[in-house]
């Protein structure tokens, strides 16, 4: 009888050990699976191919997966406000600073820059080619030339509206019928411009990676107002405790580190650098 009881006790002990090991394995596997973050970012960083170059390097350095949701900057900031993202990588400095001031983000850090360019038909029937973006838009409005706007509250859209305002045009859609808002990302906006021989404001990175150029060309560039700064922001856990602050901060720290900055600088298409790292050098 004692032998039977001993065997039963041993069996119960072994079963308990097996259950504990299974639970531990499950916890470990779960922890490994959870080593990922959601990043809300702009379509330009995605469609230019930068993230396909940048994020594998970050994964190799940290073991952290980054799931990108590519939206206009305004929509990306809204994701942060809702706590639907852990970190933001966007390019509308005024809106980013407001986001942090409202308590939605821990800190905004400058990461890199490129510039905007005005794209249009090579023939340039409107005659706007040059270095003055404000004069160019004023010329397009006077002539009623076809213009494609992203119209999606993105950083590019916000910049475009600033340039129209500087040209004395508060609401371009109300000024001329040939102005159309696509409510789309940079790639689709360029496709529409290519198929309709229209003008469009684009970030240089997406333009350089764009293949379906048809008769389009860069017509306005070099205006200092076309400067395009990108920043990174970790969502504030005080408002959204469920966000993965530590992992998100790992990305924010890495992308402004020498390694992250060098990785950004090394991304080129056709021998041309698309983004220029400037962490610590810009606001």
XYZ file of N, CA, C and O in Angstrom, residues 11-119:
436
model
N 3.902 10.599 -8.984
C 3.214 10.938 -10.223
C 2.629 12.347 -10.143
O 2.743 13.147 -11.081
N 1.995 12.640 -8.969
C 1.433 13.989 -8.793
C 2.534 15.046 -8.868
O 2.364 16.106 -9.468
N 3.677 14.735 -8.260
C 4.801 15.662 -8.269
C 5.292 15.912 -9.701
O 5.545 17.040 -10.110
N 5.414 14.810 -10.459
C 5.888 14.937 -11.834
C 4.895 15.715 -12.700
O 5.293 16.528 -13.549
N 3.603 15.470 -12.461
C 2.577 16.199 -13.217
C 2.624 17.692 -12.901
O 2.483 18.545 -13.781
N 2.832 18.025 -11.628
C 2.933 19.425 -11.213
C 4.146 20.088 -11.865
O 4.083 21.233 -12.332
N 5.257 19.342 -11.898
C 6.464 19.879 -12.531
C 6.244 20.137 -14.015
O 6.666 21.161 -14.568
N 5.568 19.175 -14.674
C 5.299 19.316 -16.105
C 4.414 20.528 -16.364
O 4.634 21.288 -17.323
N 3.393 20.719 -15.506
C 2.495 21.859 -15.665
C 3.244 23.171 -15.474
O 3.037 24.146 -16.207
N 4.132 23.190 -14.471
C 4.905 24.412 -14.204
C 5.829 24.735 -15.374
O 5.960 25.886 -15.776
N 6.467 23.679 -15.913
C 7.356 23.900 -17.050
C 6.588 24.397 -18.277
O 7.059 25.266 -19.020
N 5.384 23.840 -18.491
C 4.550 24.258 -19.616
C 4.143 25.712 -19.463
O 4.152 26.496 -20.423
N 3.773 26.096 -18.232
C 3.382 27.485 -17.972
C 4.551 28.427 -18.203
O 4.409 29.506 -18.780
N 5.737 27.993 -17.729
C 6.931 28.814 -17.909
C 7.267 28.968 -19.381
O 7.604 30.065 -19.852
N 7.153 27.876 -20.115
C 7.434 27.924 -21.549
C 6.456 28.841 -22.255
O 6.818 29.616 -23.138
N 5.183 28.765 -21.827
C 4.165 29.628 -22.419
C 4.427 31.078 -22.132
O 4.276 31.952 -23.003
N 4.850 31.359 -20.899
C 5.155 32.739 -20.523
C 6.335 33.267 -21.317
O 6.343 34.394 -21.798
N 7.370 32.405 -21.473
C 8.557 32.804 -22.221
C 8.214 33.068 -23.678
O 8.645 34.052 -24.276
N 7.404 32.179 -24.256
C 7.002 32.340 -25.652
C 6.173 33.602 -25.819
O 6.345 34.365 -26.776
N 5.274 33.840 -24.840
C 4.438 35.028 -24.897
C 5.276 36.282 -24.825
O 5.063 37.249 -25.543
N 6.297 36.252 -23.939
C 7.165 37.411 -23.789
C 7.921 37.680 -25.081
O 8.097 38.823 -25.492
N 8.364 36.605 -25.734
C 9.091 36.758 -26.993
C 8.186 37.345 -28.063
O 8.582 38.214 -28.828
N 6.935 36.849 -28.104
C 5.981 37.345 -29.076
C 5.638 38.804 -28.818
O 5.363 39.558 -29.736
N 5.648 39.222 -27.554
C 5.271 40.580 -27.199
C 6.391 41.580 -27.426
O 6.204 42.777 -27.213
N 7.567 41.126 -27.831
C 8.679 42.047 -28.032
C 8.529 42.731 -29.389
O 9.315 42.542 -30.313
N 7.460 43.504 -29.465
C 7.164 44.237 -30.696
C 6.432 45.516 -30.330
O 5.834 45.613 -29.261
N 6.504 46.485 -31.208
C 5.815 47.749 -30.994
C 5.064 48.142 -32.254
O 5.369 47.674 -33.349
N 4.090 49.017 -32.065
C 3.353 49.580 -33.188
C 3.844 51.011 -33.397
O 3.856 51.812 -32.461
N 4.271 51.298 -34.607
C 4.714 52.645 -34.937
C 3.781 53.249 -35.976
O 3.588 52.684 -37.056
N 3.198 54.398 -35.647
C 2.400 55.147 -36.614
C 3.334 56.132 -37.297
O 4.028 56.909 -36.641
N 3.387 56.084 -38.616
C 4.325 56.929 -39.340
C 3.701 57.446 -40.619
O 2.536 57.167 -40.926
N 4.478 58.206 -41.354
C 3.995 58.817 -42.577
C 4.105 57.844 -43.746
O 4.884 56.900 -43.717
N 3.345 58.108 -44.783
C 3.445 57.256 -45.968
C 4.785 57.460 -46.663
O 5.290 56.563 -47.339
N 5.394 58.639 -46.484
C 6.659 58.911 -47.182
C 7.793 58.029 -46.678
O 8.630 57.576 -47.464
N 7.836 57.766 -45.377
C 8.889 56.906 -44.844
C 8.689 55.458 -45.284
O 9.661 54.713 -45.474
N 7.434 55.075 -45.454
C 7.124 53.711 -45.893
C 7.331 53.568 -47.397
O 8.025 52.669 -47.871
N 6.719 54.470 -48.171
C 6.718 54.328 -49.625
C 8.062 54.666 -50.263
O 8.344 54.246 -51.380
N 8.896 55.409 -49.554
C 10.237 55.692 -50.066
C 11.159 54.489 -49.932
O 12.250 54.461 -50.504
N 10.726 53.491 -49.138
C 11.555 52.307 -48.913
C 12.480 52.423 -47.719
O 13.229 51.496 -47.410
N 12.419 53.560 -46.993
C 13.328 53.753 -45.866
C 13.151 52.678 -44.799
O 14.135 52.131 -44.298
N 11.911 52.371 -44.447
C 11.694 51.424 -43.357
C 12.164 50.023 -43.708
O 12.598 49.270 -42.828
N 12.066 49.647 -44.965
C 12.562 48.328 -45.380
C 14.072 48.242 -45.178
O 14.627 47.153 -45.023
N 14.726 49.389 -45.155
C 16.170 49.459 -44.937
C 16.499 49.645 -43.455
O 17.440 49.037 -42.935
N 15.711 50.459 -42.773
C 16.016 50.865 -41.394
C 15.602 49.832 -40.350
O 16.361 49.527 -39.425
N 14.387 49.299 -40.471
C 13.842 48.475 -39.390
C 14.542 47.125 -39.224
O 14.683 46.652 -38.092
N 14.995 46.467 -40.289
C 15.769 45.239 -40.069
C 17.047 45.500 -39.261
O 17.466 44.656 -38.463
N 17.662 46.651 -39.465
C 18.874 46.992 -38.703
C 18.536 47.184 -37.226
O 19.290 46.764 -36.339
N 17.382 47.813 -36.962
C 16.951 47.985 -35.570
C 16.612 46.633 -34.936
O 16.975 46.365 -33.785
N 15.954 45.763 -35.689
C 15.614 44.430 -35.181
C 16.894 43.653 -34.837
O 16.971 42.984 -33.795
N 17.884 43.765 -35.684
C 19.148 43.071 -35.431
C 19.822 43.598 -34.171
O 20.409 42.835 -33.392
N 19.722 44.905 -33.932
C 20.384 45.514 -32.778
C 19.636 45.290 -31.476
O 20.237 45.226 -30.410
N 18.294 45.147 -31.567
C 17.473 45.132 -30.351
C 16.640 43.880 -30.146
O 16.197 43.594 -29.029
N 16.367 43.149 -31.218
C 15.461 42.010 -31.132
C 14.005 42.417 -31.125
O 13.114 41.581 -30.945
N 13.727 43.689 -31.362
C 12.354 44.205 -31.298
C 11.776 44.333 -32.706
O 12.390 44.913 -33.596
N 10.577 43.788 -32.897
C 9.857 43.946 -34.158
C 9.087 45.259 -34.138
O 8.532 45.647 -33.103
N 9.028 45.930 -35.277
C 8.245 47.162 -35.402
C 7.163 46.943 -36.452
O 7.457 46.641 -37.605
N 5.915 47.093 -36.020
C 4.773 46.984 -36.931
C 4.375 48.400 -37.334
O 3.950 49.193 -36.497
N 4.530 48.721 -38.611
C 4.302 50.086 -39.090
C 2.877 50.244 -39.604
O 2.382 49.428 -40.383
N 2.228 51.328 -39.166
C 0.959 51.750 -39.741
C 1.253 53.066 -40.451
O 1.526 54.080 -39.812
N 1.257 53.035 -41.783
C 1.625 54.215 -42.573
C 0.392 55.038 -42.906
O -0.520 54.576 -43.597
N 0.381 56.265 -42.390
C -0.746 57.171 -42.551
C -0.200 58.567 -42.804
O 0.998 58.806 -42.731
N -1.110 59.516 -43.037
C -0.688 60.903 -43.007
C -0.310 61.264 -41.583
O -0.781 60.648 -40.621
N 0.560 62.267 -41.418
C 1.018 62.634 -40.079
C -0.137 62.976 -39.147
O -0.126 62.596 -37.976
N -1.142 63.679 -39.633
C -2.297 64.018 -38.788
C -2.989 62.783 -38.251
O -3.342 62.710 -37.064
N -3.163 61.786 -39.115
C -3.805 60.538 -38.687
C -2.897 59.748 -37.742
O -3.367 59.100 -36.811
N -1.586 59.807 -37.997
C -0.636 59.121 -37.117
C -0.680 59.726 -35.714
O -0.668 59.009 -34.708
N -0.730 61.052 -35.633
C -0.836 61.713 -34.330
C -2.144 61.347 -33.635
O -2.187 61.165 -32.411
N -3.221 61.221 -34.408
C -4.507 60.807 -33.826
C -4.415 59.395 -33.255
O -5.015 59.093 -32.216
N -3.679 58.518 -33.934
C -3.461 57.172 -33.390
C -2.773 57.252 -32.038
O -3.125 56.531 -31.099
N -1.790 58.138 -31.933
C -1.092 58.323 -30.669
C -2.022 58.856 -29.588
O -1.949 58.430 -28.432
N -2.890 59.782 -29.958
C -3.835 60.343 -28.985
C -4.777 59.269 -28.443
O -5.206 59.337 -27.302
N -5.109 58.303 -29.282
C -5.999 57.213 -28.860
C -5.255 56.099 -28.137
O -5.879 55.191 -27.599
N -3.925 56.139 -28.170
C -3.149 55.062 -27.571
C -3.093 53.833 -28.443
O -2.805 52.731 -27.963
N -3.302 54.004 -29.755
C -3.268 52.874 -30.685
C -1.871 52.636 -31.260
O -1.688 51.764 -32.101
N -0.899 53.449 -30.847
C 0.489 53.270 -31.280
C 1.395 53.488 -30.072
O 1.026 54.170 -29.117
N 2.574 52.904 -30.141
C 3.551 53.053 -29.064
C 4.526 54.194 -29.340
O 5.031 54.841 -28.423
N 4.789 54.426 -30.620
C 5.752 55.458 -31.003
C 5.325 56.056 -32.342
O 4.690 55.380 -33.161
N 5.666 57.325 -32.562
C 5.314 58.018 -33.793
C 6.585 58.476 -34.500
O 7.552 58.901 -33.853
N 6.572 58.410 -35.832
C 7.697 58.879 -36.642
C 7.075 59.732 -37.751
O 6.598 59.206 -38.748
N 7.061 61.058 -37.570
C 6.229 61.930 -38.397
C 6.986 63.193 -38.824
O 8.136 63.397 -38.435
N 6.299 64.075 -39.592
C 7.009 65.250 -40.122
C 6.115 66.490 -40.254
O 5.921 67.029 -41.340
N 5.595 66.911 -39.133
C 4.887 68.193 -39.058
C 5.226 68.779 -37.693
O 4.531 68.538 -36.704
N 6.315 69.532 -37.621
C 6.881 69.924 -36.338
C 5.897 70.675 -35.450
O 5.816 70.415 -34.244
N 5.125 71.588 -36.011
C 4.169 72.350 -35.202
C 3.140 71.416 -34.566
O 2.822 71.535 -33.377
N 2.634 70.476 -35.353
C 1.642 69.525 -34.842
C 2.271 68.573 -33.823
O 1.630 68.186 -32.840
N 3.529 68.191 -34.042
C 4.232 67.306 -33.107
C 4.441 67.988 -31.759
O 4.230 67.387 -30.694
N 4.848 69.241 -31.797
C 5.078 69.980 -30.559
C 3.773 70.182 -29.790
O 3.749 70.121 -28.556
N 2.685 70.395 -30.508
C 1.365 70.517 -29.868
C 0.982 69.192 -29.213
O 0.452 69.165 -28.091
N 1.247 68.091 -29.896
C 0.953 66.751 -29.390
C 1.651 66.524 -28.046
O 1.051 66.040 -27.084
N 2.921 66.901 -27.958
C 3.690 66.734 -26.721
C 3.192 67.699 -25.647
O 3.029 67.323 -24.483
N 2.918 68.951 -26.033
C 2.447 69.956 -25.074
C 1.118 69.556 -24.442
O 0.848 69.872 -23.277
N 0.310 68.833 -25.196
C -0.998 68.378 -24.689
C -0.872 67.150 -23.790
O -1.869 66.668 -23.258
N 0.352 66.635 -23.643
C 0.571 65.501 -22.758
C 0.414 64.144 -23.393
O 0.363 63.131 -22.696
N 0.386 64.103 -24.725
C 0.209 62.810 -25.397
C 1.539 62.105 -25.679
O 1.569 60.891 -25.874
N 2.622 62.874 -25.700
C 3.931 62.298 -25.989
C 4.953 62.692 -24.952
O 4.856 63.756 -24.330
N 5.955 61.825 -24.730
C 6.971 62.106 -23.722
C 7.924 63.208 -24.169
O 8.258 64.106 -23.406
N 8.376 63.136 -25.409
C 9.363 64.087 -25.917
C 9.422 63.955 -27.429
O 9.234 62.871 -27.968
N 9.671 65.069 -28.087
C 9.881 65.027 -29.535
C 11.366 65.204 -29.815
O 11.995 66.139 -29.322
N 11.942 64.302 -30.608
C 13.356 64.389 -30.962
C 13.497 64.459 -32.473
O 12.867 63.681 -33.197
N 14.304 65.392 -32.946
C 14.592 65.474 -34.378
C 15.404 64.260 -34.798
O 16.285 63.807 -34.060
N 15.107 63.719 -35.976
C 15.780 62.510 -36.465
C 16.521 62.760 -37.779
O 17.703 62.427 -37.908
N 15.820 63.344 -38.758
C 16.391 63.463 -40.097
C 15.591 64.492 -40.879
O 14.543 64.965 -40.423
N 16.085 64.822 -42.071
C 15.343 65.746 -42.926
C 15.566 65.380 -44.389
O 16.511 64.668 -44.744
N 14.670 65.846 -45.215
C 14.914 65.941 -46.652
C 14.186 67.201 -47.116
O 14.134 68.165 -46.360
N 13.631 67.225 -48.296
C 12.922 68.432 -48.711
C 11.729 68.069 -49.574
O 11.598 66.949 -50.071
N 10.835 69.048 -49.706
C 9.711 68.920 -50.616
C 10.127 69.459 -51.979
O 11.016 70.312 -52.097
N 9.479 68.955 -53.002
C 9.706 69.438 -54.366
C 8.357 69.566 -55.059
O 7.424 68.809 -54.768
N 8.260 70.537 -55.976
C 7.057 70.641 -56.791
C 7.285 69.861 -58.065
O 8.229 70.136 -58.820
N 6.438 68.881 -58.292
C 6.515 68.018 -59.470
C 5.462 68.466 -60.465
O 4.361 68.874 -60.094
